[in-house]
Amino acid sequence: MNDKTTHFGFESVAEKEKAKRVAGVFSSVASNYDIMNDLMSLGLHRVWKTFTIQIAGVRAGHRVLDVAGGTADLSLAFAKRVGPTGQVWLTDINGAMLSHGRDRLIDRGHPLPVAQCDAEKLPFPDNYFNVVTVAFGLRNMTHKDQALAEMRRVLKPGGQLLVLEFSQVYKPLAPAYDLYSFKLLPWLGQKVAGDADSYRYLAESIRMHPGQEELKTLMEQVGLEKVDYFNMTGGVVALHRGFKIH
Amino acid sequence: MIRSFIALIACTFVLGISAGEAEARRFGGSKSFGMQRSAPATTPRAAPSAPKAGAAANGAPKRSWLGPIAGLAAGLGLAALFSHLGMGEELGSLLLMALLAFVAFRLFRRFAGGGVQRAPQGMQYAGPTPGNDARETRFNAAPAGGSSAAAVPEDFDEVAFVRQAKINFIRMQAAYDAGNLDDIRAFTTPDVFAEVKMQLDERADGGQQTDVVDLTADVIEVVRESERYIVSVRFHGLIRENRDAAPEAFDEVWHLTKPIAADGGWLISGIQQAH
């Protein structure tokens, strides 16, 4: 029963263990997650998120779910677009991250509903949301297929799922990218947050995450259709989009 | 002739715009009314030093990242571009490596410098900090105001109070925009409600839109009187009172009261502009 293993960075851990270990990483980095985002992505995460928001095409009255929303960057942008007739929900499995996101939303004048929940068991009805997004969250989920299937379930027919995640980098950039993420990043993590291990996990988990085509196949397997993806910054990050047609 | 005609049109527009701006206001119409207290009126100048000191300490390293990050971001983008244009893997990688080295060097220098900057902050603990001074005078000043003051009670959860205060602040703006009198009545004392209702009656058109763009709140005073608690919360930040206008800074203190004996939640007893 407990023999099933999954990866935690480059380590293999029991499936049950992974959620706990991931929670440990994010509880430890929640307070300076904003700095960390800038650090890890060299500030580019703002560009990637802006692009995601453009692709999402959220309009007034839409219902949007931001899974693993962390510090609520996407939720905030969507909240401005849906207006008083729409809904934006922010969820995260990690309480520390979610509190941080909730406080940020309040400080920007958008007290949104937030829910602490597992993306593999979303507490929402079927066919409810126009758009579901998961930005830099899928990587940390134990059963990615189950999580994707849940996100599809809560989508309305015609709705779209957007997955923004680190991906397979363009080959010529790989040596520099490796050097950056395995040497420089943990070093910076140690200097900035005094926590090299968490940063090493993040770098490793990026490598273990499925590449563009693999993730596309995974999304198609759970029943999403017209799946395509956009590479950004030479494939460091990819935005996958899939529709629920039926 | 034509010139004066254009001037006339321009005047009409200017007048029209300014008339429109006069209509839209945030909750309370940027006025002071209801309960006014002397202590908080002075503390907004002094009090911020306490939270700001902490904020600055937290904020400083964050800001210092922007420079190198922007540089590195540009670098990565450039490298991708070079590769994409077929300039060869070596050039792309080399350029990126050079940039990384440069950034690492700059970061190292920042940290070396940061150590020096941090030292005085650590040493402040040795003596009384400006922040602590402000806190003391705040609670010493309160009895002079005539009420029996106590320091922030042990069980007063300031973080949660501030969070809820912010939510109610946003809620009141929305209720004011929509002219939702029931909601406003539930959160205000009768005399504040009367003033707000008067403002809404004066507002001719149906609705308006106020966007809270940036909101910070600090508890500046907690007072226990014989029959009620008074908590003064300073709200400041940016608010957009007219759609499509630039957000403007605001700074006001809301005095919230709650009866000690009877049931009932916190009510807005007065609004006081900082200026």
CSV table of N, CA, C and O in Angstrom, one decimal, chain A residues 35 38-39 42-44 102-103 106-111 170 172-173 176 179-180 184 188 191-192 233-234, chain B residues 62 65 69 72-73 76 79-80 83 89 93 96-97 100 104 107-108 111 163 166-167 170 212-215:
chain,number,residue,atom,x,y,z
A,35,ILE,N,10.0,37.8,-2.8
A,35,ILE,CA,11.4,38.0,-3.1
A,35,ILE,C,11.9,36.7,-3.9
A,35,ILE,O,12.6,36.8,-4.9
A,38,ASP,N,10.9,36.6,-7.5
A,38,ASP,CA,11.8,37.5,-8.3
A,38,ASP,C,13.2,36.9,-8.5
A,38,ASP,O,13.8,36.9,-9.5
A,39,LEU,N,13.6,36.2,-7.4
A,39,LEU,CA,14.9,35.6,-7.4
A,39,LEU,C,15.0,34.5,-8.4
A,39,LEU,O,15.9,34.4,-9.2
A,42,LEU,N,14.2,35.6,-11.9
A,42,LEU,CA,14.9,36.9,-12.3
A,42,LEU,C,13.9,37.9,-12.7
A,42,LEU,O,14.1,38.7,-13.6
A,43,GLY,N,12.8,38.0,-12.0
A,43,GLY,CA,11.8,39.0,-12.2
A,43,GLY,C,10.9,38.7,-13.4
A,43,GLY,O,9.9,39.4,-13.6
A,44,LEU,N,11.2,37.7,-14.1
A,44,LEU,CA,10.4,37.4,-15.3
A,44,LEU,C,9.0,36.8,-15.0
A,44,LEU,O,8.1,36.8,-15.9
A,102,ARG,N,-4.2,36.1,1.1
A,102,ARG,CA,-5.4,36.8,1.5
A,102,ARG,C,-5.1,38.2,2.0
A,102,ARG,O,-5.8,39.2,1.6
A,103,ASP,N,-4.0,38.4,2.8
A,103,ASP,CA,-3.6,39.7,3.3
A,103,ASP,C,-3.3,40.6,2.1
A,103,ASP,O,-3.6,41.8,2.2
A,106,ILE,N,-6.5,41.9,0.5
A,106,ILE,CA,-7.2,42.9,1.3
A,106,ILE,C,-6.4,44.2,1.2
A,106,ILE,O,-7.1,45.3,1.0
A,107,ASP,N,-5.1,44.2,1.2
A,107,ASP,CA,-4.3,45.4,1.1
A,107,ASP,C,-4.5,46.1,-0.3
A,107,ASP,O,-4.3,47.3,-0.4
A,108,ARG,N,-4.9,45.3,-1.3
A,108,ARG,CA,-5.2,45.9,-2.6
A,108,ARG,C,-6.7,46.2,-2.8
A,108,ARG,O,-7.1,46.4,-4.0
A,109,GLY,N,-7.5,46.1,-1.8
A,109,GLY,CA,-8.9,46.5,-1.9
A,109,GLY,C,-9.8,45.4,-2.5
A,109,GLY,O,-10.8,45.7,-3.0
A,110,HIS,N,-9.3,44.1,-2.5
A,110,HIS,CA,-10.1,43.1,-3.1
A,110,HIS,C,-10.2,41.9,-2.1
A,110,HIS,O,-9.6,40.9,-2.3
A,111,PRO,N,-11.1,42.0,-1.1
A,111,PRO,CA,-11.2,40.8,-0.2
A,111,PRO,C,-12.0,39.7,-0.9
A,111,PRO,O,-13.2,39.7,-1.0
A,170,TYR,N,15.0,25.3,-23.7
A,170,TYR,CA,15.6,25.2,-25.0
A,170,TYR,C,17.0,24.8,-24.9
A,170,TYR,O,17.8,25.3,-24.1
A,172,PRO,N,20.1,24.9,-26.3
A,172,PRO,CA,21.3,25.8,-26.2
A,172,PRO,C,21.4,26.5,-24.8
A,172,PRO,O,22.5,26.9,-24.4
A,173,LEU,N,20.3,26.7,-24.2
A,173,LEU,CA,20.4,27.5,-22.9
A,173,LEU,C,20.6,26.6,-21.7
A,173,LEU,O,20.9,27.1,-20.6
A,176,ALA,N,23.8,26.9,-19.2
A,176,ALA,CA,23.7,28.1,-18.3
A,176,ALA,C,22.6,28.0,-17.3
A,176,ALA,O,22.7,28.3,-16.1
A,179,LEU,N,23.6,25.6,-14.5
A,179,LEU,CA,24.6,26.3,-13.6
A,179,LEU,C,23.8,27.2,-12.7
A,179,LEU,O,24.0,27.3,-11.5
A,180,TYR,N,22.9,28.0,-13.3
A,180,TYR,CA,22.1,28.9,-12.5
A,180,TYR,C,21.3,28.2,-11.4
A,180,TYR,O,21.3,28.6,-10.2
A,184,LEU,N,23.9,28.6,-8.4
A,184,LEU,CA,23.6,30.0,-7.9
A,184,LEU,C,22.4,30.0,-7.0
A,184,LEU,O,22.4,30.7,-6.0
A,188,LEU,N,22.1,31.6,-3.4
A,188,LEU,CA,21.3,32.8,-3.1
A,188,LEU,C,20.3,32.5,-2.0
A,188,LEU,O,20.1,33.3,-1.1
A,191,LYS,N,21.9,32.7,1.2
A,191,LYS,CA,22.2,34.1,1.6
A,191,LYS,C,20.9,34.9,2.0
A,191,LYS,O,20.9,35.7,2.9
A,192,VAL,N,19.9,34.8,1.2
A,192,VAL,CA,18.7,35.6,1.3
A,192,VAL,C,17.8,35.1,2.4
A,192,VAL,O,17.4,35.8,3.3
A,233,THR,N,10.4,32.5,-22.6
A,233,THR,CA,11.8,32.6,-22.2
A,233,THR,C,12.6,31.3,-22.5
A,233,THR,O,13.2,30.7,-21.7
A,234,GLY,N,12.5,31.0,-23.8
A,234,GLY,CA,13.2,29.8,-24.3
A,234,GLY,C,12.8,28.5,-23.6
A,234,GLY,O,13.7,27.6,-23.4
B,62,LYS,N,14.4,43.9,-0.4
B,62,LYS,CA,13.6,43.6,-1.6
B,62,LYS,C,13.9,44.6,-2.7
B,62,LYS,O,14.1,44.2,-3.8
B,65,TRP,N,16.9,44.1,-4.8
B,65,TRP,CA,17.0,43.0,-5.8
B,65,TRP,C,16.6,43.5,-7.2
B,65,TRP,O,17.0,42.9,-8.2
B,69,ILE,N,18.0,42.0,-10.8
B,69,ILE,CA,17.0,41.1,-11.4
B,69,ILE,C,16.6,41.6,-12.8
B,69,ILE,O,16.6,40.8,-13.8
B,72,LEU,N,19.4,40.7,-15.2
B,72,LEU,CA,19.5,39.3,-15.5
B,72,LEU,C,18.3,38.9,-16.4
B,72,LEU,O,18.5,38.1,-17.3
B,73,ALA,N,17.2,39.5,-16.1
B,73,ALA,CA,16.0,39.2,-16.9
B,73,ALA,C,16.2,39.6,-18.4
B,73,ALA,O,16.0,38.8,-19.3
B,76,LEU,N,18.6,37.1,-19.9
B,76,LEU,CA,18.1,35.8,-20.3
B,76,LEU,C,17.3,35.9,-21.6
B,76,LEU,O,17.3,35.1,-22.5
B,79,ALA,N,19.6,36.3,-24.5
B,79,ALA,CA,20.2,35.0,-24.9
B,79,ALA,C,19.3,34.2,-25.7
B,79,ALA,O,19.6,33.6,-26.7
B,80,ALA,N,18.0,34.2,-25.2
B,80,ALA,CA,17.0,33.4,-25.9
B,80,ALA,C,16.8,34.0,-27.3
B,80,ALA,O,16.7,33.2,-28.3
B,83,SER,N,19.8,32.9,-29.6
B,83,SER,CA,19.6,31.5,-30.0
B,83,SER,C,18.6,31.4,-31.0
B,83,SER,O,18.7,30.7,-32.0
B,89,GLU,N,24.7,28.4,-30.2
B,89,GLU,CA,24.6,28.1,-28.8
B,89,GLU,C,25.7,28.7,-28.0
B,89,GLU,O,25.4,29.2,-26.9
B,93,SER,N,25.0,30.9,-24.7
B,93,SER,CA,25.5,30.5,-23.3
B,93,SER,C,26.5,31.4,-22.7
B,93,SER,O,26.4,31.8,-21.6
B,96,LEU,N,25.1,34.6,-21.4
B,96,LEU,CA,24.3,34.3,-20.2
B,96,LEU,C,25.2,34.1,-19.0
B,96,LEU,O,25.0,34.7,-18.0
B,97,MET,N,26.3,33.3,-19.3
B,97,MET,CA,27.2,33.1,-18.2
B,97,MET,C,27.9,34.4,-17.8
B,97,MET,O,28.0,34.6,-16.6
B,100,LEU,N,25.4,36.2,-15.7
B,100,LEU,CA,25.2,35.6,-14.4
B,100,LEU,C,26.4,36.0,-13.5
B,100,LEU,O,26.2,36.3,-12.3
B,104,ALA,N,26.0,38.0,-10.1
B,104,ALA,CA,26.5,37.4,-8.9
B,104,ALA,C,27.5,38.3,-8.2
B,104,ALA,O,27.4,38.5,-6.9
B,107,LEU,N,25.5,41.1,-6.6
B,107,LEU,CA,24.7,40.7,-5.5
B,107,LEU,C,25.7,40.5,-4.3
B,107,LEU,O,25.4,40.9,-3.2
B,108,PHE,N,26.9,40.0,-4.6
B,108,PHE,CA,27.9,39.8,-3.5
B,108,PHE,C,28.2,41.1,-2.9
B,108,PHE,O,28.3,41.3,-1.7
B,111,PHE,N,25.5,42.3,-0.7
B,111,PHE,CA,25.4,41.7,0.6
B,111,PHE,C,26.5,42.2,1.5
B,111,PHE,O,26.4,42.4,2.7
B,163,ARG,N,-6.9,43.4,10.2
B,163,ARG,CA,-7.4,42.8,9.0
B,163,ARG,C,-8.9,43.0,8.8
B,163,ARG,O,-9.4,43.3,7.7
B,166,LYS,N,-9.8,46.5,7.8
B,166,LYS,CA,-9.5,46.8,6.3
B,166,LYS,C,-10.7,46.2,5.5
B,166,LYS,O,-11.2,46.9,4.6
B,167,ILE,N,-11.2,45.0,5.9
B,167,ILE,CA,-12.3,44.4,5.1
B,167,ILE,C,-13.5,45.3,5.2
B,167,ILE,O,-14.2,45.6,4.2
B,170,ILE,N,-13.2,48.5,3.1
B,170,ILE,CA,-13.5,48.2,1.7
B,170,ILE,C,-15.0,48.0,1.5
B,170,ILE,O,-15.6,48.5,0.6
B,212,VAL,N,-10.4,50.9,-4.0
B,212,VAL,CA,-9.3,51.0,-3.0
B,212,VAL,C,-8.1,50.3,-3.7
B,212,VAL,O,-8.2,49.2,-4.1
B,213,VAL,N,-7.1,51.1,-4.0
B,213,VAL,CA,-5.9,50.6,-4.7
B,213,VAL,C,-4.9,50.0,-3.8
B,213,VAL,O,-4.3,49.0,-4.1
B,214,ASP,N,-4.7,50.7,-2.7
B,214,ASP,CA,-3.6,50.3,-1.8
B,214,ASP,C,-4.1,50.7,-0.4
B,214,ASP,O,-4.5,51.9,-0.2
B,215,LEU,N,-4.1,49.8,0.5
B,215,LEU,CA,-4.7,50.1,1.8
B,215,LEU,C,-3.8,49.6,3.0
B,215,LEU,O,-3.4,48.4,3.0
